[in-house]
mmCIF file of C-alpha atoms and ligand atoms in Angstrom:
data_model
loop_
_atom_site.group_PDB
_atom_site.id
_atom_site.type_symbol
_atom_site.label_atom_id
_atom_site.label_comp_id
_atom_site.label_asym_id
_atom_site.label_seq_id
_atom_site.Cartn_x
_atom_site.Cartn_y
_atom_site.Cartn_z
ATOM 1 C CA MET A 1 24.971 60.854 144.100
ATOM 2 C CA THR A 2 28.425 61.438 142.717
ATOM 3 C CA THR A 3 31.502 59.756 144.030
ATOM 4 C CA PRO A 4 34.134 62.315 144.969
ATOM 5 C CA THR A 5 37.489 61.877 143.259
ATOM 6 C CA ALA A 6 40.262 60.997 145.705
ATOM 7 C CA PRO A 7 41.324 64.268 147.349
ATOM 8 C CA SER A 8 44.545 64.598 149.341
ATOM 9 C CA ALA A 9 44.206 63.049 152.793
ATOM 10 C CA ALA A 10 44.519 66.406 154.571
ATOM 11 C CA ALA A 11 41.857 68.084 152.458
ATOM 12 C CA GLU A 12 39.352 65.244 152.689
ATOM 13 C CA ALA A 13 35.903 66.410 153.845
ATOM 14 C CA PRO A 14 34.832 64.600 157.031
ATOM 15 C CA VAL A 15 32.342 61.812 156.368
ATOM 16 C CA PRO A 16 29.520 61.949 158.934
ATOM 17 C CA ILE A 17 29.713 59.033 161.381
ATOM 18 C CA ALA A 18 26.582 57.531 162.900
ATOM 19 C CA PRO A 19 26.453 57.929 166.721
ATOM 20 C CA ARG A 20 26.456 54.161 167.142
ATOM 21 C CA ASP A 21 29.650 53.827 165.115
ATOM 22 C CA LYS A 22 31.233 56.651 167.064
ATOM 23 C CA ALA A 23 30.516 54.865 170.337
ATOM 24 C CA GLU A 24 31.916 51.644 168.890
ATOM 25 C CA ILE A 25 35.139 53.364 167.836
ATOM 26 C CA LEU A 26 35.579 54.975 171.252
ATOM 27 C CA ALA A 27 34.946 51.673 173.036
ATOM 28 C CA GLN A 28 37.534 49.947 170.851
ATOM 29 C CA ALA A 29 40.226 52.283 172.183
ATOM 30 C CA LEU A 30 39.775 51.048 175.758
ATOM 31 C CA PRO A 31 42.038 47.975 175.585
ATOM 32 C CA TYR A 32 44.845 50.139 174.186
ATOM 33 C CA ILE A 33 44.335 52.849 176.789
ATOM 34 C CA ARG A 34 44.516 50.196 179.502
ATOM 35 C CA LYS A 35 47.513 48.406 177.991
ATOM 36 C CA TYR A 36 49.556 51.571 177.556
ATOM 37 C CA HIS A 37 48.654 53.286 180.810
ATOM 38 C CA GLY A 38 51.775 54.846 182.325
ATOM 39 C CA ARG A 39 53.898 53.770 179.332
ATOM 40 C CA THR A 40 56.265 56.039 177.457
ATOM 41 C CA MET A 41 55.640 56.774 173.795
ATOM 42 C CA VAL A 42 58.468 58.529 171.980
ATOM 43 C CA ILE A 43 57.102 60.417 169.007
ATOM 44 C CA LYS A 44 59.368 61.872 166.360
ATOM 45 C CA TYR A 45 57.621 64.724 164.610
ATOM 46 C CA GLY A 46 59.386 65.155 161.296
ATOM 47 C CA GLY A 47 59.993 68.568 159.819
ATOM 48 C CA ASN A 48 58.378 67.361 156.615
ATOM 49 C CA ALA A 49 55.212 66.257 158.437
ATOM 50 C CA MET A 50 54.675 69.596 160.146
ATOM 51 C CA THR A 51 54.082 71.846 157.195
ATOM 52 C CA GLU A 52 50.292 72.386 157.388
ATOM 53 C CA PRO A 53 48.801 74.369 160.319
ATOM 54 C CA GLU A 54 45.748 72.096 160.516
ATOM 55 C CA LEU A 55 47.883 68.973 160.738
ATOM 56 C CA GLN A 56 50.064 70.613 163.381
ATOM 57 C CA GLN A 57 47.034 71.370 165.519
ATOM 58 C CA GLY A 58 45.752 67.836 165.080
ATOM 59 C CA PHE A 59 49.145 66.497 166.111
ATOM 60 C CA ALA A 60 49.201 68.671 169.253
ATOM 61 C CA ALA A 61 45.668 67.586 170.194
ATOM 62 C CA ASP A 62 46.629 63.919 169.751
ATOM 63 C CA VAL A 63 49.644 64.324 172.040
ATOM 64 C CA VAL A 64 47.441 65.913 174.707
ATOM 65 C CA LEU A 65 44.882 63.145 174.366
ATOM 66 C CA LEU A 66 47.539 60.471 174.929
ATOM 67 C CA LYS A 67 48.750 62.319 178.034
ATOM 68 C CA LEU A 68 45.236 62.758 179.431
ATOM 69 C CA VAL A 69 44.400 59.070 179.060
ATOM 70 C CA GLY A 70 47.491 58.217 181.111
ATOM 71 C CA MET A 71 50.363 57.655 178.662
ATOM 72 C CA ASN A 72 53.652 59.536 178.693
ATOM 73 C CA PRO A 73 54.237 61.039 175.270
ATOM 74 C CA VAL A 74 57.704 62.489 174.639
ATOM 75 C CA VAL A 75 58.041 64.548 171.467
ATOM 76 C CA VAL A 76 61.300 64.835 169.533
ATOM 77 C CA HIS A 77 61.025 67.204 166.598
ATOM 78 C CA GLY A 78 62.936 67.728 163.397
ATOM 79 C CA GLY A 79 62.844 70.761 161.137
ATOM 80 C CA GLY A 80 64.708 70.137 157.890
ATOM 81 C CA PRO A 81 62.520 72.324 155.641
ATOM 82 C CA GLN A 82 62.417 75.086 158.279
ATOM 83 C CA ILE A 83 66.237 75.093 158.485
ATOM 84 C CA ASP A 84 66.455 75.202 154.682
ATOM 85 C CA THR A 85 64.150 78.248 154.575
ATOM 86 C CA ALA A 86 66.294 80.065 157.152
ATOM 87 C CA LEU A 87 69.517 79.135 155.327
ATOM 88 C CA SER A 88 68.181 80.391 152.007
ATOM 89 C CA LYS A 89 67.485 83.793 153.608
ATOM 90 C CA LEU A 90 71.232 83.923 154.294
ATOM 91 C CA GLY A 91 71.933 82.877 150.710
ATOM 92 C CA LYS A 92 73.032 79.398 151.790
ATOM 93 C CA LYS A 93 71.865 76.055 150.501
ATOM 94 C CA GLY A 94 71.673 72.965 152.695
ATOM 95 C CA THR A 95 73.759 69.994 151.584
ATOM 96 C CA PHE A 96 73.471 66.407 152.737
ATOM 97 C CA ILE A 97 75.715 63.353 152.752
ATOM 98 C CA GLN A 98 73.984 60.022 153.361
ATOM 99 C CA GLY A 99 70.970 61.829 154.796
ATOM 100 C CA MET A 100 73.012 63.943 157.229
ATOM 101 C CA ARG A 101 73.059 67.730 156.952
ATOM 102 C CA VAL A 102 76.582 69.086 156.419
ATOM 103 C CA THR A 103 76.815 71.566 159.311
ATOM 104 C CA ASP A 104 79.436 74.329 159.244
ATOM 105 C CA GLN A 105 79.502 76.896 162.073
ATOM 106 C CA GLU A 106 77.070 79.271 160.361
ATOM 107 C CA THR A 107 74.640 76.412 159.683
ATOM 108 C CA MET A 108 74.979 75.313 163.322
ATOM 109 C CA ASP A 109 73.912 78.784 164.476
ATOM 110 C CA VAL A 110 70.863 78.553 162.203
ATOM 111 C CA VAL A 111 70.058 75.043 163.474
ATOM 112 C CA GLU A 112 70.165 76.321 167.058
ATOM 113 C CA TRP A 113 67.803 79.191 166.538
ATOM 114 C CA VAL A 114 65.437 77.430 164.170
ATOM 115 C CA LEU A 115 65.169 74.102 166.024
ATOM 116 C CA GLY A 116 65.873 75.170 169.612
ATOM 117 C CA GLY A 117 63.894 78.386 169.168
ATOM 118 C CA GLU A 118 61.211 78.751 166.536
ATOM 119 C CA VAL A 119 60.152 75.181 165.790
ATOM 120 C CA GLN A 120 60.344 73.988 169.399
ATOM 121 C CA GLN A 121 58.331 76.925 170.710
ATOM 122 C CA ASP A 122 55.715 76.537 167.961
ATOM 123 C CA ILE A 123 55.106 72.953 169.056
ATOM 124 C CA VAL A 124 55.119 73.896 172.750
ATOM 125 C CA GLY A 125 52.553 76.619 172.035
ATOM 126 C CA LEU A 126 50.308 74.292 170.043
ATOM 127 C CA ILE A 127 50.334 71.624 172.757
ATOM 128 C CA ASN A 128 49.595 74.221 175.428
ATOM 129 C CA GLY A 129 46.814 75.585 173.235
ATOM 130 C CA ALA A 130 45.316 72.095 173.025
ATOM 131 C CA GLY A 131 45.166 71.895 176.819
ATOM 132 C CA GLY A 132 48.486 70.233 177.643
ATOM 133 C CA LYS A 133 51.540 71.511 179.493
ATOM 134 C CA ALA A 134 54.547 71.244 177.214
ATOM 135 C CA VAL A 135 58.119 72.078 178.156
ATOM 136 C CA GLY A 136 60.713 72.680 175.454
ATOM 137 C CA LEU A 137 64.213 71.313 175.952
ATOM 138 C CA THR A 138 67.394 70.936 173.960
ATOM 139 C CA GLY A 139 70.016 68.301 174.754
ATOM 140 C CA PHE A 140 71.811 70.921 176.888
ATOM 141 C CA ASP A 141 68.946 71.030 179.396
ATOM 142 C CA GLY A 142 69.530 68.826 182.387
ATOM 143 C CA GLY A 143 72.740 67.635 180.694
ATOM 144 C CA MET A 144 70.525 65.359 178.607
ATOM 145 C CA ILE A 145 72.332 64.651 175.312
ATOM 146 C CA ARG A 146 76.115 64.346 175.352
ATOM 147 C CA ALA A 147 77.610 64.203 171.868
ATOM 148 C CA ARG A 148 80.855 64.220 169.928
ATOM 149 C CA LYS A 149 81.684 64.886 166.300
ATOM 150 C CA LEU A 150 80.266 62.180 164.056
ATOM 151 C CA LYS A 151 82.807 60.154 162.134
ATOM 152 C CA MET A 152 80.680 59.095 159.199
ATOM 153 C CA LYS A 153 81.846 56.126 157.176
ATOM 154 C CA ASP A 154 80.901 55.916 153.528
ATOM 155 C CA LYS A 155 78.041 53.462 153.188
ATOM 156 C CA ASP A 156 79.689 51.624 150.304
ATOM 157 C CA ASN A 157 83.338 51.967 151.268
ATOM 158 C CA PRO A 158 84.042 51.918 155.041
ATOM 159 C CA GLU A 159 87.635 53.076 154.388
ATOM 160 C CA VAL A 160 86.293 56.489 153.369
ATOM 161 C CA GLU A 161 85.142 58.925 156.061
ATOM 162 C CA HIS A 162 82.970 61.983 155.365
ATOM 163 C CA ASP A 163 83.393 65.255 157.257
ATOM 164 C CA VAL A 164 79.896 66.596 157.947
ATOM 165 C CA GLY A 165 81.038 69.365 160.334
ATOM 166 C CA GLN A 166 79.161 69.898 163.598
ATOM 167 C CA VAL A 167 76.961 66.822 163.228
ATOM 168 C CA GLY A 168 76.818 64.977 166.500
ATOM 169 C CA ASP A 169 77.126 61.338 167.373
ATOM 170 C CA ILE A 170 75.378 60.565 170.661
ATOM 171 C CA VAL A 171 77.781 59.584 173.459
ATOM 172 C CA SER A 172 75.099 59.204 176.122
ATOM 173 C CA ILE A 173 71.619 60.326 177.081
ATOM 174 C CA ASP A 174 70.695 61.172 180.664
ATOM 175 C CA PRO A 175 66.907 60.990 180.662
ATOM 176 C CA SER A 176 66.393 62.215 184.224
ATOM 177 C CA VAL A 177 65.032 65.633 183.203
ATOM 178 C CA VAL A 178 62.507 63.937 180.897
ATOM 179 C CA LYS A 179 61.414 61.536 183.643
ATOM 180 C CA THR A 180 60.977 64.349 186.150
ATOM 181 C CA LEU A 181 58.809 66.319 183.742
ATOM 182 C CA GLN A 182 56.734 63.269 182.802
ATOM 183 C CA ASP A 183 55.990 62.441 186.417
ATOM 184 C CA ASP A 184 54.820 65.992 186.878
ATOM 185 C CA GLN A 185 52.155 66.161 184.150
ATOM 186 C CA PHE A 186 54.418 67.861 181.631
ATOM 187 C CA ILE A 187 54.988 66.867 178.014
ATOM 188 C CA PRO A 188 58.662 67.199 177.015
ATOM 189 C CA VAL A 189 59.331 68.612 173.536
ATOM 190 C CA ILE A 190 62.950 67.953 172.612
ATOM 191 C CA SER A 191 65.092 69.640 169.967
ATOM 192 C CA PRO A 192 67.851 67.386 168.622
ATOM 193 C CA ILE A 193 70.835 69.459 169.734
ATOM 194 C CA GLY A 194 73.594 67.916 171.841
ATOM 195 C CA PHE A 195 76.469 69.322 173.872
ATOM 196 C CA GLY A 196 80.093 68.239 173.788
ATOM 197 C CA GLU A 197 83.568 69.112 175.062
ATOM 198 C CA GLY A 198 84.121 72.806 175.699
ATOM 199 C CA ASN A 199 80.356 73.447 175.551
ATOM 200 C CA ALA A 200 80.274 72.831 171.793
ATOM 201 C CA SER A 201 76.840 72.341 170.205
ATOM 202 C CA PHE A 202 76.071 69.507 167.854
ATOM 203 C CA ASN A 203 73.323 69.082 165.296
ATOM 204 C CA ILE A 204 71.986 65.543 165.627
ATOM 205 C CA ASN A 205 69.541 63.884 163.269
ATOM 206 C CA ALA A 206 66.189 63.893 165.099
ATOM 207 C CA ASP A 207 65.463 60.241 164.235
ATOM 208 C CA VAL A 208 68.723 59.262 165.929
ATOM 209 C CA VAL A 209 67.800 61.225 169.068
ATOM 210 C CA ALA A 210 64.280 59.754 169.129
ATOM 211 C CA GLY A 211 65.587 56.190 168.737
ATOM 212 C CA LYS A 212 68.182 56.499 171.488
ATOM 213 C CA LEU A 213 65.773 58.279 173.806
ATOM 214 C CA ALA A 214 63.179 55.536 173.299
ATOM 215 C CA GLU A 215 65.843 53.031 174.291
ATOM 216 C CA VAL A 216 67.004 54.771 177.491
ATOM 217 C CA LEU A 217 63.427 55.558 178.545
ATOM 218 C CA HIS A 218 62.413 51.913 177.944
ATOM 219 C CA ALA A 219 59.627 53.248 175.754
ATOM 220 C CA GLU A 220 56.720 51.062 174.763
ATOM 221 C CA LYS A 221 56.654 52.538 171.281
ATOM 222 C CA LEU A 222 58.729 54.686 168.979
ATOM 223 C CA VAL A 223 56.584 56.371 166.331
ATOM 224 C CA LEU A 224 58.341 58.243 163.523
ATOM 225 C CA LEU A 225 55.961 60.602 161.711
ATOM 226 C CA THR A 226 57.227 61.487 158.260
ATOM 227 C CA ASN A 227 56.048 62.534 154.808
ATOM 228 C CA THR A 228 55.679 59.170 153.109
ATOM 229 C CA PRO A 229 53.209 56.340 153.797
ATOM 230 C CA GLY A 230 56.143 54.383 155.280
ATOM 231 C CA VAL A 231 59.102 52.611 153.716
ATOM 232 C CA LEU A 232 58.476 52.014 150.024
ATOM 233 C CA ASP A 233 59.990 49.359 147.802
ATOM 234 C CA LYS A 234 61.580 50.030 144.405
ATOM 235 C CA SER A 235 58.167 50.169 142.709
ATOM 236 C CA GLY A 236 56.759 52.570 145.308
ATOM 237 C CA LYS A 237 54.707 49.954 147.157
ATOM 238 C CA LEU A 238 54.399 50.229 150.940
ATOM 239 C CA LEU A 239 56.373 47.662 152.937
ATOM 240 C CA THR A 240 54.179 47.031 155.988
ATOM 241 C CA ASP A 241 56.829 45.324 158.045
ATOM 242 C CA LEU A 242 60.553 44.917 157.836
ATOM 243 C CA SER A 243 63.072 42.718 159.594
ATOM 244 C CA ALA A 244 66.781 43.460 160.051
ATOM 245 C CA ARG A 245 67.681 41.174 157.155
ATOM 246 C CA GLU A 246 65.189 42.789 154.789
ATOM 247 C CA ILE A 247 66.518 46.211 155.774
ATOM 248 C CA ASP A 248 70.091 45.149 154.939
ATOM 249 C CA ALA A 249 68.920 44.152 151.467
ATOM 250 C CA LEU A 250 67.142 47.502 150.949
ATOM 251 C CA PHE A 251 70.302 49.352 151.998
ATOM 252 C CA ALA A 252 72.445 47.244 149.692
ATOM 253 C CA ASP A 253 70.330 47.716 146.556
ATOM 254 C CA GLY A 254 69.816 51.457 147.113
ATOM 255 C CA THR A 255 66.033 51.312 147.734
ATOM 256 C CA ILE A 256 66.579 53.387 150.873
ATOM 257 C CA SER A 257 68.273 56.743 150.460
ATOM 258 C CA GLY A 258 68.460 60.271 151.901
ATOM 259 C CA GLY A 259 66.632 60.937 155.162
ATOM 260 C CA MET A 260 65.289 57.386 155.203
ATOM 261 C CA LEU A 261 68.834 56.074 155.857
ATOM 262 C CA PRO A 262 69.252 57.444 159.414
ATOM 263 C CA LYS A 263 65.531 56.875 160.046
ATOM 264 C CA ILE A 264 65.638 53.144 159.347
ATOM 265 C CA ALA A 265 69.007 52.706 161.047
ATOM 266 C CA SER A 266 67.793 54.282 164.290
ATOM 267 C CA ALA A 267 64.435 52.503 164.094
ATOM 268 C CA LEU A 268 66.262 49.197 163.854
ATOM 269 C CA ASP A 269 68.642 50.088 166.698
ATOM 270 C CA ALA A 270 65.662 50.942 168.901
ATOM 271 C CA ALA A 271 63.908 47.666 168.056
ATOM 272 C CA ARG A 272 67.091 45.734 168.819
ATOM 273 C CA SER A 273 67.507 47.571 172.113
ATOM 274 C CA GLY A 274 64.164 46.500 173.477
ATOM 275 C CA VAL A 275 61.672 49.123 172.293
ATOM 276 C CA LYS A 276 58.659 46.872 171.773
ATOM 277 C CA ALA A 277 57.126 48.523 168.743
ATOM 278 C CA VAL A 278 58.746 50.796 166.187
ATOM 279 C CA HIS A 279 56.632 52.368 163.448
ATOM 280 C CA ILE A 280 57.296 54.716 160.553
ATOM 281 C CA ILE A 281 54.005 56.357 159.627
ATOM 282 C CA ASP A 282 52.604 59.106 157.420
ATOM 283 C CA GLY A 283 52.339 62.317 159.425
ATOM 284 C CA ARG A 284 50.320 63.907 156.626
ATOM 285 C CA VAL A 285 47.346 61.700 157.448
ATOM 286 C CA PRO A 286 45.166 63.489 160.032
ATOM 287 C CA HIS A 287 45.477 61.837 163.476
ATOM 288 C CA ALA A 288 47.872 59.194 162.134
ATOM 289 C CA MET A 289 49.383 58.786 165.593
ATOM 290 C CA LEU A 290 46.039 58.087 167.270
ATOM 291 C CA LEU A 291 45.176 55.539 164.615
ATOM 292 C CA GLU A 292 48.488 53.801 165.210
ATOM 293 C CA ILE A 293 48.366 53.781 169.021
ATOM 294 C CA LEU A 294 44.653 53.415 169.806
ATOM 295 C CA THR A 295 43.299 51.131 167.090
ATOM 296 C CA GLU A 296 44.036 47.588 166.004
ATOM 297 C CA GLN A 297 44.697 48.665 162.444
ATOM 298 C CA ALA A 298 48.399 48.751 161.539
ATOM 299 C CA TYR A 299 49.675 51.778 159.630
ATOM 300 C CA GLY A 300 52.873 52.491 157.790
ATOM 301 C CA THR A 301 55.931 50.295 158.270
ATOM 302 C CA MET A 302 56.678 48.321 161.400
ATOM 303 C CA ILE A 303 60.361 47.595 162.086
ATOM 304 C CA ARG A 304 61.224 44.273 163.714
ATOM 305 C CA ALA A 305 64.552 43.350 165.283
ATOM 306 C CA ARG A 306 64.270 39.799 163.952
HETATM 307 P P1 ADP B 1 61.742 63.613 158.036
HETATM 308 O O1 ADP B 1 61.642 65.087 158.102
HETATM 309 O O2 ADP B 1 60.430 62.970 158.363
HETATM 310 O O3 ADP B 1 62.892 63.019 158.805
HETATM 311 P P2 ADP B 1 63.301 62.896 155.666
HETATM 312 O O4 ADP B 1 63.245 63.686 154.417
HETATM 313 O O5 ADP B 1 64.528 63.015 156.495
HETATM 314 O O6 ADP B 1 61.965 63.273 156.488
HETATM 315 O O7 ADP B 1 63.104 61.342 155.350
HETATM 316 C C1 ADP B 1 61.973 60.894 154.623
HETATM 317 C C2 ADP B 1 62.287 60.837 153.126
HETATM 318 O O8 ADP B 1 63.129 59.727 152.817
HETATM 319 C C3 ADP B 1 61.104 60.624 152.244
HETATM 320 O O9 ADP B 1 60.359 61.807 152.033
HETATM 321 C C4 ADP B 1 61.749 60.116 150.943
HETATM 322 O O10 ADP B 1 62.045 61.192 150.101
HETATM 323 C C5 ADP B 1 63.060 59.517 151.409
HETATM 324 N N1 ADP B 1 63.188 58.099 151.095
HETATM 325 C C6 ADP B 1 64.309 57.515 150.617
HETATM 326 N N2 ADP B 1 64.132 56.200 150.402
HETATM 327 C C7 ADP B 1 62.853 55.912 150.760
HETATM 328 C C8 ADP B 1 62.077 54.708 150.747
HETATM 329 N N3 ADP B 1 62.563 53.526 150.327
HETATM 330 N N4 ADP B 1 60.787 54.796 151.193
HETATM 331 C C9 ADP B 1 60.265 55.969 151.601
HETATM 332 N N5 ADP B 1 60.949 57.136 151.623
HETATM 333 C C10 ADP B 1 62.243 57.122 151.204
HETATM 334 MG MG1 MG B 2 64.951 63.298 158.471
#
């Protein structure tokens, strides 16, 4: 027998599981199914985690499974790489300041049709294909996400403010449309686009939307699926759990940068606002979400308010 060299997680050939072990694994999920029955799980599906068709299908099947065993999954999706692809077709290049996409009017139009159109409907279709009933929404639907222009302070010098264009800061979230859909067997799939004065549209970081939505829905869990094993320290080692104080130190010494900045900030806000469990996990691992929610094993990075 030869030992296979470590393949990428997604390409790994399935190891046959003995029937007895299978039964054991299924039985172990029962306490979690019981504990989370009727509870809301907000799941952020990162644009970087949704690149492979097989992983996308696995994600959709996992969402349907959670719904069928009695939980209320709410999906918030991103789409950074998909927006970049669309921008490059127009000869534009995406730019970011402190993890936020600089959004001029042309970029906003692209964000609306890529996120609110293509990406949202892909996810809706996959969930429906897996046997669920998904409904796509943007923040305009049901007057859900009210926003205003983000005034972004420089992370090192609060005197300096960056203009990132049509990037939205959430004023309020009215979750009634989400609640109505949930009660009626539907799975909401939300694109992070908000509305403001004069019917203006705002591009909002999807982690920020997911965090705030988890708070107003009194979610049991907020799970952020991304393209790293979790939050990594300076040497690339996984940090399995982080408190507010530890996060401050990581911000200060520059260990956290780019898209991880708004991710951690909204994860921490959600934890502080009463969301019981907040996890950043690797969406490239098949069925990562099921492993996190239905098994005792901890994955990725857990964010604690204290
Ligand atoms: P998503 O589409 O999931 O929101 P982002 O690109 O916005 O993905 O954020 C995740 C990225 O943040 C990682 O791929 C990584 O490049 C970056 N990052 C910055 N600092 C860290 C850190 N300390 N640990 C892990 N990832 C980090
Ligand atoms: Mg991001």
